[in-house]
mmCIF file of N, CA and C in Angstrom:
data_model
loop_
_atom_site.group_PDB
_atom_site.id
_atom_site.type_symbol
_atom_site.label_atom_id
_atom_site.label_comp_id
_atom_site.label_asym_id
_atom_site.label_seq_id
_atom_site.Cartn_x
_atom_site.Cartn_y
_atom_site.Cartn_z
ATOM 1 N N GLN A 19 88.612 100.542 53.518
ATOM 2 C CA GLN A 19 87.156 100.439 53.686
ATOM 3 C C GLN A 19 86.847 99.321 54.664
ATOM 4 N N VAL A 20 86.042 99.630 55.666
ATOM 5 C CA VAL A 20 85.695 98.656 56.684
ATOM 6 C C VAL A 20 84.487 97.837 56.227
ATOM 7 N N GLN A 21 84.601 96.541 56.393
ATOM 8 C CA GLN A 21 83.469 95.655 56.086
ATOM 9 C C GLN A 21 83.307 94.631 57.190
ATOM 10 N N LEU A 22 82.063 94.414 57.574
ATOM 11 C CA LEU A 22 81.705 93.321 58.476
ATOM 12 C C LEU A 22 80.683 92.466 57.732
ATOM 13 N N VAL A 23 81.009 91.204 57.538
ATOM 14 C CA VAL A 23 80.142 90.322 56.766
ATOM 15 C C VAL A 23 79.671 89.184 57.656
ATOM 16 N N GLU A 24 78.353 89.163 57.897
ATOM 17 C CA GLU A 24 77.760 88.104 58.728
ATOM 18 C C GLU A 24 77.314 86.944 57.856
ATOM 19 N N SER A 25 77.309 85.776 58.449
ATOM 20 C CA SER A 25 76.792 84.586 57.773
ATOM 21 C C SER A 25 76.304 83.601 58.823
ATOM 22 N N GLY A 26 75.546 82.590 58.358
ATOM 23 C CA GLY A 26 75.124 81.526 59.254
ATOM 24 C C GLY A 26 73.676 81.578 59.690
ATOM 25 N N GLY A 27 72.965 82.627 59.323
ATOM 26 C CA GLY A 27 71.555 82.699 59.694
ATOM 27 C C GLY A 27 70.725 81.716 58.886
ATOM 28 N N GLY A 28 69.451 81.590 59.260
ATOM 29 C CA GLY A 28 68.567 80.700 58.533
ATOM 30 C C GLY A 28 67.348 80.341 59.345
ATOM 31 N N LEU A 29 66.659 79.312 58.869
ATOM 32 C CA LEU A 29 65.453 78.808 59.530
ATOM 33 C C LEU A 29 65.819 77.566 60.332
ATOM 34 N N VAL A 30 65.393 77.542 61.584
ATOM 35 C CA VAL A 30 65.693 76.403 62.453
ATOM 36 C C VAL A 30 64.474 76.132 63.329
ATOM 37 N N GLN A 31 64.299 74.885 63.696
ATOM 38 C CA GLN A 31 63.183 74.513 64.561
ATOM 39 C C GLN A 31 63.483 74.880 66.011
ATOM 40 N N PRO A 32 62.458 75.089 66.818
ATOM 41 C CA PRO A 32 62.692 75.322 68.250
ATOM 42 C C PRO A 32 63.519 74.198 68.856
ATOM 43 N N GLY A 33 64.468 74.604 69.696
ATOM 44 C CA GLY A 33 65.383 73.640 70.296
ATOM 45 C C GLY A 33 66.635 73.404 69.479
ATOM 46 N N GLY A 34 66.663 73.924 68.268
ATOM 47 C CA GLY A 34 67.807 73.715 67.387
ATOM 48 C C GLY A 34 68.943 74.682 67.660
ATOM 49 N N SER A 35 69.968 74.584 66.813
ATOM 50 C CA SER A 35 71.182 75.381 66.977
ATOM 51 C C SER A 35 71.587 76.024 65.663
ATOM 52 N N LEU A 36 72.258 77.155 65.794
ATOM 53 C CA LEU A 36 72.880 77.831 64.665
ATOM 54 C C LEU A 36 74.171 78.463 65.154
ATOM 55 N N ARG A 37 75.122 78.642 64.238
ATOM 56 C CA ARG A 37 76.316 79.400 64.552
ATOM 57 C C ARG A 37 76.444 80.545 63.560
ATOM 58 N N LEU A 38 76.439 81.746 64.079
ATOM 59 C CA LEU A 38 76.648 82.929 63.255
ATOM 60 C C LEU A 38 78.134 83.274 63.238
ATOM 61 N N SER A 39 78.579 83.775 62.101
ATOM 62 C CA SER A 39 79.959 84.245 61.957
ATOM 63 C C SER A 39 79.930 85.671 61.433
ATOM 64 N N CYS A 40 80.928 86.430 61.816
ATOM 65 C CA CYS A 40 81.093 87.793 61.314
ATOM 66 C C CYS A 40 82.578 88.005 61.060
ATOM 67 N N THR A 41 82.922 88.219 59.802
ATOM 68 C CA THR A 41 84.317 88.425 59.430
ATOM 69 C C THR A 41 84.538 89.889 59.083
ATOM 70 N N ALA A 42 85.552 90.454 59.699
ATOM 71 C CA ALA A 42 85.841 91.869 59.524
ATOM 72 C C ALA A 42 87.050 92.088 58.628
ATOM 73 N N SER A 43 87.012 93.192 57.906
ATOM 74 C CA SER A 43 88.171 93.616 57.120
ATOM 75 C C SER A 43 88.282 95.126 57.221
ATOM 76 N N GLY A 44 89.515 95.620 57.079
ATOM 77 C CA GLY A 44 89.727 97.067 57.112
ATOM 78 C C GLY A 44 89.898 97.646 58.490
ATOM 79 N N ILE A 45 89.937 96.802 59.518
ATOM 80 C CA ILE A 45 90.166 97.276 60.883
ATOM 81 C C ILE A 45 91.222 96.395 61.544
ATOM 82 N N MET A 46 91.820 96.917 62.602
ATOM 83 C CA MET A 46 92.732 96.117 63.421
ATOM 84 C C MET A 46 91.864 95.326 64.393
ATOM 85 N N PHE A 47 91.379 94.208 63.913
ATOM 86 C CA PHE A 47 90.318 93.454 64.579
ATOM 87 C C PHE A 47 90.606 93.195 66.053
ATOM 88 N N SER A 48 91.828 92.845 66.377
ATOM 89 C CA SER A 48 92.131 92.370 67.734
ATOM 90 C C SER A 48 91.900 93.421 68.813
ATOM 91 N N ILE A 49 91.888 94.700 68.470
ATOM 92 C CA ILE A 49 91.732 95.732 69.489
ATOM 93 C C ILE A 49 90.279 96.163 69.672
ATOM 94 N N TYR A 50 89.403 95.631 68.833
ATOM 95 C CA TYR A 50 88.004 96.023 68.887
ATOM 96 C C TYR A 50 87.201 95.142 69.832
ATOM 97 N N THR A 51 86.261 95.772 70.522
ATOM 98 C CA THR A 51 85.202 95.027 71.190
ATOM 99 C C THR A 51 84.185 94.627 70.118
ATOM 100 N N MET A 52 83.818 93.364 70.137
ATOM 101 C CA MET A 52 82.867 92.846 69.145
ATOM 102 C C MET A 52 81.547 92.518 69.830
ATOM 103 N N ASN A 53 80.479 92.929 69.201
ATOM 104 C CA ASN A 53 79.149 92.769 69.770
ATOM 105 C C ASN A 53 78.218 92.095 68.761
ATOM 106 N N TRP A 54 77.290 91.336 69.289
ATOM 107 C CA TRP A 54 76.148 90.856 68.508
ATOM 108 C C TRP A 54 74.898 91.528 69.058
ATOM 109 N N TYR A 55 74.145 92.139 68.157
ATOM 110 C CA TYR A 55 72.850 92.721 68.471
ATOM 111 C C TYR A 55 71.786 91.955 67.687
ATOM 112 N N ARG A 56 70.542 92.149 68.079
ATOM 113 C CA ARG A 56 69.434 91.613 67.287
ATOM 114 C C ARG A 56 68.253 92.584 67.326
ATOM 115 N N GLN A 57 67.465 92.495 66.283
ATOM 116 C CA GLN A 57 66.264 93.326 66.206
ATOM 117 C C GLN A 57 65.126 92.494 65.647
ATOM 118 N N ALA A 58 64.109 92.323 66.465
ATOM 119 C CA ALA A 58 62.910 91.603 66.050
ATOM 120 C C ALA A 58 61.924 92.601 65.468
ATOM 121 N N PRO A 59 60.992 92.138 64.637
ATOM 122 C CA PRO A 59 60.011 93.041 64.030
ATOM 123 C C PRO A 59 59.251 93.827 65.092
ATOM 124 N N GLY A 60 59.196 95.143 64.917
ATOM 125 C CA GLY A 60 58.454 95.990 65.834
ATOM 126 C C GLY A 60 59.130 96.259 67.158
ATOM 127 N N LYS A 61 60.376 95.786 67.306
ATOM 128 C CA LYS A 61 61.093 95.975 68.579
ATOM 129 C C LYS A 61 62.386 96.745 68.341
ATOM 130 N N GLN A 62 62.924 97.282 69.443
ATOM 131 C CA GLN A 62 64.200 97.984 69.356
ATOM 132 C C GLN A 62 65.342 96.987 69.248
ATOM 133 N N ARG A 63 66.431 97.466 68.667
ATOM 134 C CA ARG A 63 67.628 96.637 68.602
ATOM 135 C C ARG A 63 68.157 96.417 70.014
ATOM 136 N N GLU A 64 68.537 95.182 70.321
ATOM 137 C CA GLU A 64 69.037 94.881 71.660
ATOM 138 C C GLU A 64 70.390 94.179 71.582
ATOM 139 N N LEU A 65 71.196 94.431 72.596
ATOM 140 C CA LEU A 65 72.508 93.811 72.691
ATOM 141 C C LEU A 65 72.352 92.371 73.161
ATOM 142 N N VAL A 66 72.959 91.455 72.438
ATOM 143 C CA VAL A 66 72.851 90.030 72.758
ATOM 144 C C VAL A 66 74.089 89.548 73.509
ATOM 145 N N ALA A 67 75.265 89.866 72.965
ATOM 146 C CA ALA A 67 76.502 89.364 73.569
ATOM 147 C C ALA A 67 77.672 90.256 73.175
ATOM 148 N N VAL A 68 78.668 90.279 74.058
ATOM 149 C CA VAL A 68 79.842 91.138 73.898
ATOM 150 C C VAL A 68 81.094 90.318 74.168
ATOM 151 N N ILE A 69 82.140 90.590 73.396
ATOM 152 C CA ILE A 69 83.459 90.050 73.725
ATOM 153 C C ILE A 69 84.473 91.165 73.503
ATOM 154 N N ASP A 70 85.253 91.456 74.549
ATOM 155 C CA ASP A 70 86.200 92.561 74.392
ATOM 156 C C ASP A 70 87.530 92.076 73.836
ATOM 157 N N SER A 71 88.467 93.002 73.712
ATOM 158 C CA SER A 71 89.739 92.670 73.074
ATOM 159 C C SER A 71 90.548 91.667 73.889
ATOM 160 N N GLY A 72 90.252 91.596 75.177
ATOM 161 C CA GLY A 72 90.952 90.640 76.023
ATOM 162 C C GLY A 72 90.274 89.293 76.108
ATOM 163 N N GLY A 73 89.116 89.176 75.477
ATOM 164 C CA GLY A 73 88.393 87.908 75.474
ATOM 165 C C GLY A 73 87.322 87.782 76.540
ATOM 166 N N SER A 74 87.138 88.820 77.346
ATOM 167 C CA SER A 74 86.067 88.780 78.349
ATOM 168 C C SER A 74 84.722 88.912 77.660
ATOM 169 N N THR A 75 83.752 88.154 78.164
ATOM 170 C CA THR A 75 82.443 88.108 77.514
ATOM 171 C C THR A 75 81.333 88.458 78.485
ATOM 172 N N ASN A 76 80.218 88.846 77.890
ATOM 173 C CA ASN A 76 78.996 89.067 78.653
ATOM 174 C C ASN A 76 77.838 88.850 77.694
ATOM 175 N N SER A 77 76.672 88.553 78.244
ATOM 176 C CA SER A 77 75.517 88.323 77.385
ATOM 177 C C SER A 77 74.249 88.752 78.099
ATOM 178 N N ALA A 78 73.209 88.952 77.308
ATOM 179 C CA ALA A 78 71.907 89.328 77.852
ATOM 180 C C ALA A 78 71.333 88.178 78.671
ATOM 181 N N ASP A 79 70.556 88.540 79.693
ATOM 182 C CA ASP A 79 69.971 87.498 80.542
ATOM 183 C C ASP A 79 69.117 86.528 79.726
ATOM 184 N N SER A 80 68.472 87.044 78.682
ATOM 185 C CA SER A 80 67.555 86.220 77.886
ATOM 186 C C SER A 80 68.263 85.096 77.123
ATOM 187 N N VAL A 81 69.581 85.213 76.963
ATOM 188 C CA VAL A 81 70.313 84.195 76.188
ATOM 189 C C VAL A 81 71.384 83.490 77.016
ATOM 190 N N LYS A 82 71.555 83.901 78.254
ATOM 191 C CA LYS A 82 72.590 83.285 79.102
ATOM 192 C C LYS A 82 72.360 81.777 79.212
ATOM 193 N N GLY A 83 73.444 81.044 79.059
ATOM 194 C CA GLY A 83 73.368 79.595 79.133
ATOM 195 C C GLY A 83 72.988 78.932 77.820
ATOM 196 N N ARG A 84 72.575 79.748 76.840
ATOM 197 C CA ARG A 84 72.193 79.195 75.523
ATOM 198 C C ARG A 84 73.095 79.698 74.402
ATOM 199 N N PHE A 85 73.516 80.938 74.480
ATOM 200 C CA PHE A 85 74.342 81.543 73.437
ATOM 201 C C PHE A 85 75.759 81.743 73.961
ATOM 202 N N THR A 86 76.735 81.549 73.077
ATOM 203 C CA THR A 86 78.138 81.755 73.436
ATOM 204 C C THR A 86 78.817 82.587 72.360
ATOM 205 N N ILE A 87 79.465 83.650 72.781
ATOM 206 C CA ILE A 87 80.230 84.473 71.848
ATOM 207 C C ILE A 87 81.700 84.113 71.970
ATOM 208 N N SER A 88 82.378 84.102 70.838
ATOM 209 C CA SER A 88 83.819 83.823 70.831
ATOM 210 C C SER A 88 84.446 84.573 69.654
ATOM 211 N N ARG A 89 85.764 84.631 69.670
ATOM 212 C CA ARG A 89 86.441 85.326 68.584
ATOM 213 C C ARG A 89 87.718 84.585 68.215
ATOM 214 N N ASP A 90 88.107 84.728 66.939
ATOM 215 C CA ASP A 90 89.365 84.196 66.444
ATOM 216 C C ASP A 90 90.089 85.358 65.778
ATOM 217 N N ASN A 91 91.040 85.938 66.490
ATOM 218 C CA ASN A 91 91.723 87.114 65.962
ATOM 219 C C ASN A 91 92.562 86.792 64.727
ATOM 220 N N ALA A 92 93.021 85.572 64.619
ATOM 221 C CA ALA A 92 93.809 85.186 63.441
ATOM 222 C C ALA A 92 92.953 85.190 62.174
ATOM 223 N N LYS A 93 91.652 85.000 62.355
ATOM 224 C CA LYS A 93 90.733 84.969 61.211
ATOM 225 C C LYS A 93 89.862 86.225 61.140
ATOM 226 N N ASN A 94 90.102 87.181 62.039
ATOM 227 C CA ASN A 94 89.298 88.414 62.070
ATOM 228 C C ASN A 94 87.805 88.106 62.141
ATOM 229 N N THR A 95 87.458 87.108 62.928
ATOM 230 C CA THR A 95 86.086 86.609 62.944
ATOM 231 C C THR A 95 85.570 86.487 64.373
ATOM 232 N N VAL A 96 84.308 86.879 64.545
ATOM 233 C CA VAL A 96 83.598 86.672 65.797
ATOM 234 C C VAL A 96 82.434 85.736 65.522
ATOM 235 N N TYR A 97 82.144 84.889 66.493
ATOM 236 C CA TYR A 97 81.096 83.873 66.347
ATOM 237 C C TYR A 97 80.027 84.057 67.414
ATOM 238 N N LEU A 98 78.836 83.593 67.083
ATOM 239 C CA LEU A 98 77.776 83.487 68.082
ATOM 240 C C LEU A 98 77.172 82.100 67.938
ATOM 241 N N GLU A 99 77.489 81.253 68.893
ATOM 242 C CA GLU A 99 76.928 79.905 68.923
ATOM 243 C C GLU A 99 75.605 79.982 69.665
ATOM 244 N N MET A 100 74.526 79.571 68.995
ATOM 245 C CA MET A 100 73.190 79.684 69.559
ATOM 246 C C MET A 100 72.583 78.295 69.685
ATOM 247 N N ASN A 101 72.284 77.907 70.909
ATOM 248 C CA ASN A 101 71.688 76.595 71.184
ATOM 249 C C ASN A 101 70.323 76.770 71.844
ATOM 250 N N SER A 102 69.566 75.699 71.857
ATOM 251 C CA SER A 102 68.227 75.704 72.478
ATOM 252 C C SER A 102 67.421 76.911 72.011
ATOM 253 N N LEU A 103 67.397 77.104 70.723
ATOM 254 C CA LEU A 103 66.735 78.286 70.177
ATOM 255 C C LEU A 103 65.238 78.255 70.422
ATOM 256 N N LYS A 104 64.694 79.451 70.632
ATOM 257 C CA LYS A 104 63.273 79.629 70.915
ATOM 258 C C LYS A 104 62.668 80.544 69.843
ATOM 259 N N PRO A 105 61.370 80.456 69.642
ATOM 260 C CA PRO A 105 60.743 81.359 68.664
ATOM 261 C C PRO A 105 61.031 82.832 68.953
ATOM 262 N N GLU A 106 61.154 83.180 70.220
ATOM 263 C CA GLU A 106 61.426 84.586 70.555
ATOM 264 C C GLU A 106 62.848 85.025 70.212
ATOM 265 N N ASP A 107 63.687 84.109 69.780
ATOM 266 C CA ASP A 107 65.016 84.470 69.298
ATOM 267 C C ASP A 107 64.974 84.926 67.837
ATOM 268 N N THR A 108 63.832 84.795 67.209
ATOM 269 C CA THR A 108 63.696 85.224 65.817
ATOM 270 C C THR A 108 63.968 86.717 65.690
ATOM 271 N N ALA A 109 64.900 87.057 64.817
ATOM 272 C CA ALA A 109 65.302 88.452 64.652
ATOM 273 C C ALA A 109 66.343 88.544 63.546
ATOM 274 N N VAL A 110 66.645 89.765 63.167
ATOM 275 C CA VAL A 110 67.834 90.008 62.356
ATOM 276 C C VAL A 110 68.992 90.239 63.325
ATOM 277 N N TYR A 111 70.062 89.501 63.132
ATOM 278 C CA TYR A 111 71.230 89.585 64.016
ATOM 279 C C TYR A 111 72.312 90.405 63.320
ATOM 280 N N TYR A 112 72.851 91.371 64.066
ATOM 281 C CA TYR A 112 73.847 92.291 63.530
ATOM 282 C C TYR A 112 75.155 92.157 64.300
ATOM 283 N N CYS A 113 76.221 92.188 63.569
ATOM 284 C CA CYS A 113 77.563 92.228 64.125
ATOM 285 C C CYS A 113 77.993 93.695 64.234
ATOM 286 N N ASN A 114 78.646 94.032 65.334
ATOM 287 C CA ASN A 114 79.127 95.397 65.556
ATOM 288 C C ASN A 114 80.563 95.343 66.063
ATOM 289 N N ALA A 115 81.404 96.178 65.484
ATOM 290 C CA ALA A 115 82.790 96.345 65.933
ATOM 291 C C ALA A 115 82.941 97.751 66.496
ATOM 292 N N ARG A 116 83.386 97.828 67.738
ATOM 293 C CA ARG A 116 83.472 99.145 68.382
ATOM 294 C C ARG A 116 84.820 99.309 69.082
ATOM 295 N N TYR A 117 85.511 100.397 68.693
ATOM 296 C CA TYR A 117 86.727 100.760 69.412
ATOM 297 C C TYR A 117 86.483 102.016 70.249
ATOM 298 N N ASP A 118 85.895 103.000 69.603
ATOM 299 C CA ASP A 118 85.455 104.200 70.293
ATOM 300 C C ASP A 118 84.317 104.804 69.491
ATOM 301 N N ILE A 119 83.889 105.999 69.855
ATOM 302 C CA ILE A 119 82.701 106.568 69.218
ATOM 303 C C ILE A 119 82.917 106.826 67.730
ATOM 304 N N ARG A 120 84.142 107.034 67.321
ATOM 305 C CA ARG A 120 84.391 107.302 65.898
ATOM 306 C C ARG A 120 84.709 106.037 65.111
ATOM 307 N N ASN A 121 85.047 105.021 65.794
ATOM 308 C CA ASN A 121 85.392 103.748 65.151
ATOM 309 C C ASN A 121 84.378 102.706 65.600
ATOM 310 N N ASP A 122 83.235 102.752 64.961
ATOM 311 C CA ASP A 122 82.061 101.968 65.347
ATOM 312 C C ASP A 122 81.387 101.514 64.053
ATOM 313 N N TYR A 123 81.425 100.207 63.790
ATOM 314 C CA TYR A 123 81.005 99.703 62.484
ATOM 315 C C TYR A 123 79.986 98.576 62.638
ATOM 316 N N TRP A 124 79.123 98.468 61.607
ATOM 317 C CA TRP A 124 78.032 97.492 61.639
ATOM 318 C C TRP A 124 78.047 96.624 60.390
ATOM 319 N N GLY A 125 77.620 95.385 60.559
ATOM 320 C CA GLY A 125 77.373 94.520 59.429
ATOM 321 C C GLY A 125 75.980 94.745 58.881
ATOM 322 N N GLN A 126 75.645 93.992 57.830
ATOM 323 C CA GLN A 126 74.367 94.191 57.150
ATOM 324 C C GLN A 126 73.235 93.405 57.799
ATOM 325 N N GLY A 127 73.569 92.480 58.667
ATOM 326 C CA GLY A 127 72.566 91.688 59.357
ATOM 327 C C GLY A 127 72.310 90.356 58.683
ATOM 328 N N THR A 128 71.930 89.382 59.497
ATOM 329 C CA THR A 128 71.553 88.070 58.991
ATOM 330 C C THR A 128 70.288 87.615 59.723
ATOM 331 N N GLN A 129 69.347 87.079 58.967
ATOM 332 C CA GLN A 129 68.050 86.698 59.529
ATOM 333 C C GLN A 129 68.145 85.342 60.210
ATOM 334 N N VAL A 130 67.622 85.286 61.420
ATOM 335 C CA VAL A 130 67.450 84.022 62.139
ATOM 336 C C VAL A 130 65.970 83.861 62.421
ATOM 337 N N THR A 131 65.419 82.755 61.963
ATOM 338 C CA THR A 131 64.004 82.464 62.178
ATOM 339 C C THR A 131 63.889 81.113 62.881
ATOM 340 N N VAL A 132 63.213 81.136 64.026
ATOM 341 C CA VAL A 132 63.010 79.913 64.801
ATOM 342 C C VAL A 132 61.525 79.571 64.745
ATOM 343 N N SER A 133 61.217 78.513 64.041
ATOM 344 C CA SER A 133 59.819 78.165 63.820
ATOM 345 C C SER A 133 59.703 76.699 63.453
ATOM 346 N N SER A 134 58.581 76.102 63.864
ATOM 347 C CA SER A 134 58.328 74.720 63.470
ATOM 348 C C SER A 134 57.490 74.687 62.194
#
């Protein structure tokens, strides 16, 4: 059974930082591309950051220079380090593991709220 468990969300003031973690089980983690998505109220889910099996990364323009994705294959965990947070970063953040169209898994989401 595949499980992706996110943690690290919460309430933070503008300009603050959070680190999200997503730990996977039931998959050969190292071969998967790992993604962080987010969905704000009333908006579509959007891709925030990607890290492939080789460690190459990419991120949305809206978070470039502020968010960093990384992975630790020994711990089956992907991270999203979020700095200089803005109110518009408020959303539910989802972890996604994707190998191909049939091997595509999602976590339950973790709430990030940026507010003073």
